[in-house]
């Protein structure tokens, strides 16, 4: 995908990504609620180990979503301030559009894998 060159295009892409991150947050909340229902209804040790596994994955995915949203928000502020995208945030570099795009693609891929794994787990519990 070509990187947007106009500041308005960058802002629009970042806003789209922020919306996607918020959608992931909402999906994670629904998945957590479903997992809690499964945990209350099952006492099988194998199932409970999987429940804990998914709890941990949900927690980590939520942390990554928070980090991603924060970095997108900071990038948006930086673009608004000087019309360029040059931000570095600790160990999560956000120094150009390509880096942001790569991080978003990885974020989306990992969430889709988590969702697929969880959707395969649910029938095994019932």
Coordinates of C-alpha atoms in Angstrom, one line a residue:
X1 CA 0.0 0.0 0.0
X2 CA 1.3 3.4 -0.9
X3 CA 1.8 5.8 2.0
X4 CA -0.4 8.9 1.9
X5 CA 1.5 12.1 1.2
X6 CA -0.9 14.7 2.3
X7 CA -1.3 15.5 5.9
X8 CA -5.1 15.1 5.6
X9 CA -4.6 11.7 4.1
X10 CA -2.3 10.7 7.0
X11 CA -4.8 12.0 9.5
X12 CA -7.7 10.1 7.8
X13 CA -5.7 6.8 7.8
X14 CA -4.7 7.2 11.4
X15 CA -8.3 7.9 12.4
X16 CA -9.4 4.8 10.5
X17 CA -6.8 2.8 12.4
X18 CA -7.9 4.3 15.7
X19 CA -11.5 3.1 14.9
X20 CA -10.2 -0.3 14.1
X21 CA -8.3 -0.5 17.4
X22 CA -11.5 0.6 19.3
X23 CA -13.4 -2.2 17.5
X24 CA -10.8 -4.7 18.6
X25 CA -11.2 -3.4 22.2
X26 CA -15.0 -3.9 22.0
X27 CA -14.6 -7.4 20.5
X28 CA -12.2 -8.3 23.3
X29 CA -14.7 -7.3 25.9
X30 CA -17.3 -9.5 24.3
X31 CA -14.9 -12.4 24.1
X32 CA -13.9 -11.9 27.8
X33 CA -17.6 -12.0 28.8
X34 CA -18.1 -15.2 26.8
X35 CA -15.0 -16.7 28.3
X36 CA -16.3 -15.9 31.8
X37 CA -19.6 -17.7 31.0
X38 CA -17.7 -20.7 29.9
X39 CA -15.5 -20.6 33.0
X40 CA -18.5 -20.6 35.3
X41 CA -20.1 -23.5 33.5
X42 CA -17.1 -25.8 33.3
X43 CA -14.9 -27.4 35.9
X44 CA -12.9 -29.7 33.6
X45 CA -9.2 -29.1 34.3
X46 CA -8.2 -29.1 30.6
X47 CA -10.9 -26.6 29.8
X48 CA -9.9 -24.4 32.8
X49 CA -6.3 -24.4 31.6
X50 CA -7.5 -23.2 28.2
X51 CA -9.7 -20.6 29.8
X52 CA -6.6 -19.2 31.7
X53 CA -4.7 -19.3 28.4
X54 CA -7.3 -17.2 26.7
X55 CA -7.5 -14.8 29.7
X56 CA -3.8 -14.2 29.3
X57 CA -4.0 -13.7 25.6
X58 CA -7.0 -11.3 26.0
X59 CA -5.0 -9.3 28.6
X60 CA -2.0 -9.0 26.3
X61 CA -4.1 -8.1 23.3
X62 CA -5.8 -5.4 25.3
X63 CA -2.4 -4.0 26.4
X64 CA -1.2 -3.9 22.8
X65 CA -4.5 -2.2 21.7
X66 CA -3.9 0.4 24.3
X67 CA -0.3 1.0 23.2
X68 CA -1.4 1.1 19.5
X69 CA -4.2 3.6 20.2
X70 CA -1.9 5.8 22.3
X71 CA 0.8 5.8 19.6
X72 CA -1.7 6.6 16.9
X73 CA -3.1 9.4 18.9
X74 CA 0.4 10.8 19.5
X75 CA 1.2 10.5 15.8
X76 CA -2.0 12.3 15.0
X77 CA -1.1 15.1 17.4
X78 CA 2.4 15.4 15.9
X79 CA 1.0 15.6 12.3
X80 CA -1.4 18.3 13.4
X81 CA 1.4 20.2 15.1
X82 CA 3.9 20.3 12.2
X83 CA 2.5 18.5 9.3
X84 CA 4.9 15.6 9.5
X85 CA 5.0 12.2 11.0
X86 CA 8.2 11.7 13.1
X87 CA 7.4 10.2 16.5
X88 CA 9.4 7.8 18.6
X89 CA 7.8 6.3 21.6
X90 CA 10.1 4.2 23.9
X91 CA 10.5 0.7 22.5
X92 CA 7.6 1.2 20.1
X93 CA 9.0 3.3 17.3
X94 CA 6.5 5.3 15.3
X95 CA 8.9 7.2 13.1
X96 CA 7.2 7.0 9.7
X97 CA 4.0 5.9 8.0
X98 CA 5.5 2.6 6.9
X99 CA 6.2 1.7 10.5
X100 CA 2.7 2.6 11.6
X101 CA 1.3 0.6 8.7
X102 CA 3.4 -2.5 9.5
X103 CA 2.5 -2.3 13.2
X104 CA -1.2 -2.1 12.4
X105 CA -1.0 -5.0 10.0
X106 CA 0.7 -7.1 12.7
X107 CA -1.9 -6.0 15.2
X108 CA -4.8 -6.9 12.9
X109 CA -3.2 -10.3 12.0
X110 CA -2.6 -11.3 15.7
X111 CA -6.1 -10.3 16.7
X112 CA -7.6 -12.3 13.8
X113 CA -5.6 -15.3 14.9
X114 CA -6.7 -14.9 18.5
X115 CA -10.4 -14.6 17.4
X116 CA -10.1 -17.7 15.2
X117 CA -8.5 -19.7 18.0
X118 CA -11.2 -18.6 20.5
X119 CA -14.0 -19.4 18.0
X120 CA -12.5 -22.9 17.6
X121 CA -12.3 -23.3 21.4
X122 CA -15.9 -22.4 22.1
X123 CA -17.5 -25.5 20.5
X124 CA -15.0 -27.7 22.3
X125 CA -16.5 -26.4 25.6
X126 CA -20.1 -27.1 24.8

